[in-house]
mmCIF file of C-alpha atoms in Angstrom:
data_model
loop_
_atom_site.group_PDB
_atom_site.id
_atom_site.type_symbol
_atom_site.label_atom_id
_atom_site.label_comp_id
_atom_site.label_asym_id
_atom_site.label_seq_id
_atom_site.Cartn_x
_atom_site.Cartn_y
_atom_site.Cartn_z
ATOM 1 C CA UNK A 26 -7.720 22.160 8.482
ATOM 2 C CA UNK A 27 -10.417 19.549 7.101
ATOM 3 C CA UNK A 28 -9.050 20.337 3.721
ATOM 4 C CA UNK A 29 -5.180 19.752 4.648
ATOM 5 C CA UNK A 30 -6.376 16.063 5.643
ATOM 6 C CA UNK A 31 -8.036 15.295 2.405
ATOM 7 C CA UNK A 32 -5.069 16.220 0.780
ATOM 8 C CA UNK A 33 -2.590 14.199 3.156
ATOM 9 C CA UNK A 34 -5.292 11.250 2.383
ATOM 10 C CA UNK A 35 -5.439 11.387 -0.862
ATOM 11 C CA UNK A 36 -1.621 11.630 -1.319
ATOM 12 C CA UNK A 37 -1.551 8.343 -0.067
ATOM 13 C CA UNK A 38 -4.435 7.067 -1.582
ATOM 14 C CA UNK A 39 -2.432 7.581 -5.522
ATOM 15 C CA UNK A 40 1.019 6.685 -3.610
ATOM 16 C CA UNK A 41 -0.581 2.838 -2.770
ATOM 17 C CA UNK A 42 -3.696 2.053 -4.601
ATOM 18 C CA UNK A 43 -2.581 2.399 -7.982
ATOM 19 C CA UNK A 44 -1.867 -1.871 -6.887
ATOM 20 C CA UNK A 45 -4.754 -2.885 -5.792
ATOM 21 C CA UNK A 46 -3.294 -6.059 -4.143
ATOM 22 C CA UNK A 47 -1.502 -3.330 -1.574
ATOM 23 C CA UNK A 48 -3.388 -1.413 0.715
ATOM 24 C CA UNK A 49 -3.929 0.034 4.293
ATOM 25 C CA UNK A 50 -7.367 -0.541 5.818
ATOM 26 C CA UNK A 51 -8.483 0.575 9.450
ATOM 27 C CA UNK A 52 -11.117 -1.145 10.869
ATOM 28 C CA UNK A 53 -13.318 -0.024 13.456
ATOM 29 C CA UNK A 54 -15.412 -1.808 16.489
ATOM 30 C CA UNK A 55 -17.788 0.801 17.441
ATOM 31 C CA UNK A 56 -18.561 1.262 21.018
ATOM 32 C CA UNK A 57 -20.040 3.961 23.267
ATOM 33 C CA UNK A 58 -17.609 2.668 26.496
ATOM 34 C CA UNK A 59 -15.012 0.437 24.454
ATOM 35 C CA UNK A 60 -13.773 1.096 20.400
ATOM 36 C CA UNK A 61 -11.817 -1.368 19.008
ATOM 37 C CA UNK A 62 -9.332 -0.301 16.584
ATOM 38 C CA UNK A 63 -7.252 -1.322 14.426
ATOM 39 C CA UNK A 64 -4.708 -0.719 11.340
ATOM 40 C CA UNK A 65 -3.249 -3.296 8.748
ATOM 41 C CA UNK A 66 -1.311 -3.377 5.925
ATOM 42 C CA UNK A 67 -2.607 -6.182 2.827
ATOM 43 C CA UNK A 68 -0.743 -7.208 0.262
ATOM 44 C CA UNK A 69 -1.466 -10.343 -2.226
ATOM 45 C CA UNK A 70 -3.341 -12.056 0.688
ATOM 46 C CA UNK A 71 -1.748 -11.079 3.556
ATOM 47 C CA UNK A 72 -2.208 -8.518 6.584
ATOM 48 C CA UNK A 73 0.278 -7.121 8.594
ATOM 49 C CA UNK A 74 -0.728 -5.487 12.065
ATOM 50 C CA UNK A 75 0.072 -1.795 12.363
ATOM 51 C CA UNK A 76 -2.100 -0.867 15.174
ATOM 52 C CA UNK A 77 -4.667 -2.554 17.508
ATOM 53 C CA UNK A 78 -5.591 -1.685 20.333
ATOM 54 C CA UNK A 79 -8.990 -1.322 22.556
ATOM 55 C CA UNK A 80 -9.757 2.461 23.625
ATOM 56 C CA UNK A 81 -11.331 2.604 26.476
ATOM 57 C CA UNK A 82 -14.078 5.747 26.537
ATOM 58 C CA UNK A 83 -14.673 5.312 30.364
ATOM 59 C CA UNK A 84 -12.302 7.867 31.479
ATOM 60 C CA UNK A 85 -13.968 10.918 29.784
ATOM 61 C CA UNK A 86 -17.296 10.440 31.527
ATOM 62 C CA UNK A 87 -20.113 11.685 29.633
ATOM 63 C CA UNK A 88 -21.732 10.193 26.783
ATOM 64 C CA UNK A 89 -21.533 13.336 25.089
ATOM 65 C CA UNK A 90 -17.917 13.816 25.853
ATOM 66 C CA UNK A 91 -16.981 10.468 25.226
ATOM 67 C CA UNK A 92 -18.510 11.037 21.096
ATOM 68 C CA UNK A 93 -16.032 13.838 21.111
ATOM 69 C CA UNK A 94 -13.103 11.262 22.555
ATOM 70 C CA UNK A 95 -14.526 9.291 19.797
ATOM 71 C CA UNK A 96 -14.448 11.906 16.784
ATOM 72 C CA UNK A 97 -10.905 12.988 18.294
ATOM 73 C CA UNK A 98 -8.969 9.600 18.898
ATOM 74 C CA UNK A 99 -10.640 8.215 14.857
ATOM 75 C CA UNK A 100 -9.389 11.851 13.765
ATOM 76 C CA UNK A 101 -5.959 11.135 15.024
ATOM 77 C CA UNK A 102 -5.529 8.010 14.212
ATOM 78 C CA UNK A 103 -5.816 8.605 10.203
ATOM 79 C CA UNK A 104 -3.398 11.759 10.974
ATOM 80 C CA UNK A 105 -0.828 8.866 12.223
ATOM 81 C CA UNK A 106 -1.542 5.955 9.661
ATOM 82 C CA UNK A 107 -2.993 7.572 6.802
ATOM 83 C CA UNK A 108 -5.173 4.568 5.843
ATOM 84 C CA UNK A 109 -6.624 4.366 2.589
ATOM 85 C CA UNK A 110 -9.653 2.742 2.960
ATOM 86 C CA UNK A 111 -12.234 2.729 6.190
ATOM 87 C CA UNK A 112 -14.323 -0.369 7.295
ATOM 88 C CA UNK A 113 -16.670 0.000 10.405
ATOM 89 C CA UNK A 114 -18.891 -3.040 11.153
ATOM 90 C CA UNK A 115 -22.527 -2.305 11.294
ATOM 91 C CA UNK A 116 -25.123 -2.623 14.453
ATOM 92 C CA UNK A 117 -27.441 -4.594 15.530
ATOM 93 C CA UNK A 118 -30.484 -3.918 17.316
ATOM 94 C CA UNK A 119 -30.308 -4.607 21.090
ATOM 95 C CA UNK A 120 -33.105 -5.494 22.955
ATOM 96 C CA UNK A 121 -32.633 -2.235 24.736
ATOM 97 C CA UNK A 122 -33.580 0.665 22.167
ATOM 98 C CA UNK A 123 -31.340 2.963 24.302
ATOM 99 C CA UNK A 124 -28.250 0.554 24.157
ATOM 100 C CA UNK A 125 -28.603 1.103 20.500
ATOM 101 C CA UNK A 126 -29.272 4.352 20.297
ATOM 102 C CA UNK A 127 -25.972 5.211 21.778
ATOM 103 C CA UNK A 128 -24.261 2.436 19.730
ATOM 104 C CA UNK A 129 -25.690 4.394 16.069
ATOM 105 C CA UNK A 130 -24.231 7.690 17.593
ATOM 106 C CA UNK A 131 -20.407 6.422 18.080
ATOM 107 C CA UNK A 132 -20.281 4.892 14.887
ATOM 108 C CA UNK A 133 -22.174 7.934 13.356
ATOM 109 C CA UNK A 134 -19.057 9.994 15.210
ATOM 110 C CA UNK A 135 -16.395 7.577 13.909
ATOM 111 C CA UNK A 136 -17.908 7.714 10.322
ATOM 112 C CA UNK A 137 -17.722 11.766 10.600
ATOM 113 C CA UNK A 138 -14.213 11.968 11.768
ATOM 114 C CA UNK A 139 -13.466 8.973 8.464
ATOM 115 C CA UNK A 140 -15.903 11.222 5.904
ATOM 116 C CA UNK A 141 -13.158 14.072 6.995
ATOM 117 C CA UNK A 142 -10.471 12.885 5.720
ATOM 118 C CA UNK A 143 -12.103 11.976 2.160
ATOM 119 C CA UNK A 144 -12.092 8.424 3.011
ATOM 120 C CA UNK A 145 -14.622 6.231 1.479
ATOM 121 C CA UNK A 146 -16.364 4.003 4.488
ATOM 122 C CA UNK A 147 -17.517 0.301 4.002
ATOM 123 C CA UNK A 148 -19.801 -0.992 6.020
ATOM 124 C CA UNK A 149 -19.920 -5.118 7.082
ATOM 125 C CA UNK A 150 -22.710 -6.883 9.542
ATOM 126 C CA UNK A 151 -21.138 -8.835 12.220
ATOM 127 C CA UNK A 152 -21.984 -12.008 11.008
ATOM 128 C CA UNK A 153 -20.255 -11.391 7.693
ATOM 129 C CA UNK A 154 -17.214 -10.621 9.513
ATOM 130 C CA UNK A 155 -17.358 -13.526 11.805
ATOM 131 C CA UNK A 156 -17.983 -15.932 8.308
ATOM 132 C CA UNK A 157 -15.096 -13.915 6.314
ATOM 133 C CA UNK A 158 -12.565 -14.024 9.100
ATOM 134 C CA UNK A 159 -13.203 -17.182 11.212
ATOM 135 C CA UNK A 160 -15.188 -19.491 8.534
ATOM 136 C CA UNK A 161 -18.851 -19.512 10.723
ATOM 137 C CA UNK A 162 -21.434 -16.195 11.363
ATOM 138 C CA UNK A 163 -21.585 -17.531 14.676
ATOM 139 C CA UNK A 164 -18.036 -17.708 15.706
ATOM 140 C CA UNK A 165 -17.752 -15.856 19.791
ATOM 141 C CA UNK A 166 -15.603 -13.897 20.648
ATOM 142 C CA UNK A 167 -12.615 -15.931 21.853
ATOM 143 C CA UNK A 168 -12.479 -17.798 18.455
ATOM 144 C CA UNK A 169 -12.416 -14.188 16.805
ATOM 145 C CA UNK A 170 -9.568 -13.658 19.092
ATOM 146 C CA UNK A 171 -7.733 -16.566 18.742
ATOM 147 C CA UNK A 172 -8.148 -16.187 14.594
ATOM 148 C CA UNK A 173 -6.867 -12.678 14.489
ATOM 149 C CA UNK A 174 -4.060 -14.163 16.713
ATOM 150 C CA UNK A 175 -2.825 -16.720 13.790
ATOM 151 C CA UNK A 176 -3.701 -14.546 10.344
ATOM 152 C CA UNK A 177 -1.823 -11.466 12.484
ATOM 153 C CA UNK A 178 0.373 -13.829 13.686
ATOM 154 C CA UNK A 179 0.702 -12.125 17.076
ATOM 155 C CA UNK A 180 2.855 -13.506 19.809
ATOM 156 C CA UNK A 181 -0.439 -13.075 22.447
ATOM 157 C CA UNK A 182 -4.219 -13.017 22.257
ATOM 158 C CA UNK A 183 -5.115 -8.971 21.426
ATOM 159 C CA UNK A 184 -8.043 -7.413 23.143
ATOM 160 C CA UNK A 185 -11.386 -8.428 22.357
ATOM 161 C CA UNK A 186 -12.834 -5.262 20.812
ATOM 162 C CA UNK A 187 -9.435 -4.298 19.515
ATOM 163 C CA UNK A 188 -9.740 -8.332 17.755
ATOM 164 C CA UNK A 189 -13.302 -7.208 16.651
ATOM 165 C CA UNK A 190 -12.109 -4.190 14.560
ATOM 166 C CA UNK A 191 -9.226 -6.657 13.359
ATOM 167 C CA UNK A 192 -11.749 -8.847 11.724
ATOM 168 C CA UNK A 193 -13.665 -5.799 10.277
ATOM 169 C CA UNK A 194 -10.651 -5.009 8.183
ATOM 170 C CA UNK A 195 -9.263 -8.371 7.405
ATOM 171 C CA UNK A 196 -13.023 -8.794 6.004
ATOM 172 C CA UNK A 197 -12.769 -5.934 4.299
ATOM 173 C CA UNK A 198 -9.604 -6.911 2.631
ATOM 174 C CA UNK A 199 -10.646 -10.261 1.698
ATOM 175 C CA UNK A 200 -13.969 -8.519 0.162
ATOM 176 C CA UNK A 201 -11.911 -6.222 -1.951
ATOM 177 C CA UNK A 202 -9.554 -8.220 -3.077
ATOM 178 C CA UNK A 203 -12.332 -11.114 -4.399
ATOM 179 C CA UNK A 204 -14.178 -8.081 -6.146
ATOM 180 C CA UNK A 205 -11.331 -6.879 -8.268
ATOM 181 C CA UNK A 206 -10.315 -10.392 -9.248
ATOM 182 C CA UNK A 207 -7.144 -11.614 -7.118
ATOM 183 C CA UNK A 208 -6.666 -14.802 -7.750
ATOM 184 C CA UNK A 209 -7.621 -17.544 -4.832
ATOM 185 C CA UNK A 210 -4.209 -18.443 -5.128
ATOM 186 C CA UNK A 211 -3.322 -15.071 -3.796
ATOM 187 C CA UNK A 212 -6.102 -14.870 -1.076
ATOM 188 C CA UNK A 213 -8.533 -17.571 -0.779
ATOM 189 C CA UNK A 214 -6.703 -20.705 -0.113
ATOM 190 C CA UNK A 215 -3.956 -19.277 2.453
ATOM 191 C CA UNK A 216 -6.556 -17.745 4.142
ATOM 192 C CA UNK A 217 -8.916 -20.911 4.486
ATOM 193 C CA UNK A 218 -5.634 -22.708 5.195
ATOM 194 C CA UNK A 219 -5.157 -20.357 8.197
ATOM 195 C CA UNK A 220 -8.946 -20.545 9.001
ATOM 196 C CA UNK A 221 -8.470 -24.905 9.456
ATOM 197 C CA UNK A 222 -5.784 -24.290 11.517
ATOM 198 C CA UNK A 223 -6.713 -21.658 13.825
ATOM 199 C CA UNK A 224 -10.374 -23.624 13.952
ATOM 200 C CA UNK A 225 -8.127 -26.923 14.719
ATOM 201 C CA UNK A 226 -6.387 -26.089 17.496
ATOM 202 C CA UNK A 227 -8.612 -23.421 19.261
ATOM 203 C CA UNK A 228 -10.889 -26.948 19.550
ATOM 204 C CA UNK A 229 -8.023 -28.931 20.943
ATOM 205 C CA UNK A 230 -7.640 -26.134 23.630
ATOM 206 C CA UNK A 231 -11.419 -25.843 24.014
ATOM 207 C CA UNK A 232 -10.984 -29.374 25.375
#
C-alpha cells in the first residue's frame, strides 16, 4: 500500500513541478486536541485555497488514539489532494514539559503519515511564519486570521488553527519561490502590497 502512494505522489510531483512557479503545498498546525490544515495551490505569487479546515481530535478520546486520528486524517488527506510539497511549523517549548511532549508526538505522527507518501517535509518556527505571512514575528492570532482572510481572499474569517496551517504553507511558498529566483515582481511586492492592506484595515477595526 505505502508503495502505491509514493507512486500516486510522485506522479504528481513530475506532472507540476517541472514549473517551479506552480505548486501544491499542505501546511500543517500541529496539535494534540486541534490540527489545523490546510491545502493551496501557488502559482507566480499567488495561493489559491483548496482545503482548510480545523480537525478537531477531541472526539476520539485518547491521546494515543487521537495520534492514530492524526496519522489517518494527514494520510487521507494527501490520498485526496496529492500535494507536492509538505510544510509543518515547528514547536516551541511550553512551560509545561508534558504540553510539549504531546505536541512533538502529533507532529512526529503527521511527519510519518507525510514521509509515507515520499514527500519531502519543511519545517518553519512560528515566528518565521508570523514575519513571512503577516510582516511582524509577533503578529496574534486574529491578525494571522484576518491576513490569511485577504491573501486567500476568503469571503469569512477561517478557523484559527486551520489559519495557522494557512500561514505555514503560504510561508513555505514564499520561501521557495525567493530560493529558486522568482522575481519580486512575481512574489514579493503583491504580497507586501497585500500585507499593508490587510495590516491597514485590521487596525482600523482594532479601533
Amino acid at each position: 500500500m505505502t508503495s502505491r502512494k509514493c507512486s500516486t505522489t510522485r506522479t504528481f510531483l513530475k506532472r507540476r513541478t517541472h514549473n517551479v512557479a506552480r505548486f501544491r503545498v499542505m501546511g500543517i498546525d500541529p496539535g494534540s486536541v486541534t490540527m489545523g490544515v490546510a491545502v493551496l495551490d501557488f502559482e507566480r505569487g499567488s495561493a489559491t485555497q483548496i482545503y482548510l479546515q480545523s480537525v478537531s481530535l477531541k472526539p476520539h478520546g485518547s491521546f494515543t488514539a487521537r495520534l492514530g486520528a492524526i496519522y489517518a486524517e494527514v494520510d487521507r488527506l494527501i490520498d485526496t489532494h496529492a500535494p507536492d510539497e509538505f510544510a509543518i511549523e515547528q514547536i516551541f517549548m511550553y512551560r509545561s514539559p508534558e504540553s510539549s511532549l504531546k505536541l512533538a508526538q502529533a507532529r512526529g505522527v503527521a511527519i510519518a503519515a507525510a514521509v509515507g507518501h515520499g514527500l519531502t517535509v519543511h519545517e518553519y518556527m512560528p515566528a518565521v511564519v508570523k514575519q513571512a505571512v503577516v510582516g511582524t514575528g509577533r503578529a496574534d492570532k486574529l491578525q494571522v486570521q484576518h491576513m490569511i482572510k485577504r491573501l486567500l481572499s476568503l469571503s469569512e474569517s477561517p478557523p484559527a488553527d486551520g489559519a495557522d496551517a494557512a500561514a505555514v504553507a503560504l510561508c513555505h511558498c514564499y520561501r521557495r519561490t525567493s530560493l529558486a529566483g522568482i522575481s519580486a515582481d512575481e512574489v514579493g511586492v503583491e504580497k507586501t502590497a497585500m500585507q499593508l492592506l490587510a495590516q491597514s484595515r485590521y487596525r482600523r477595526r482594532s479601533r
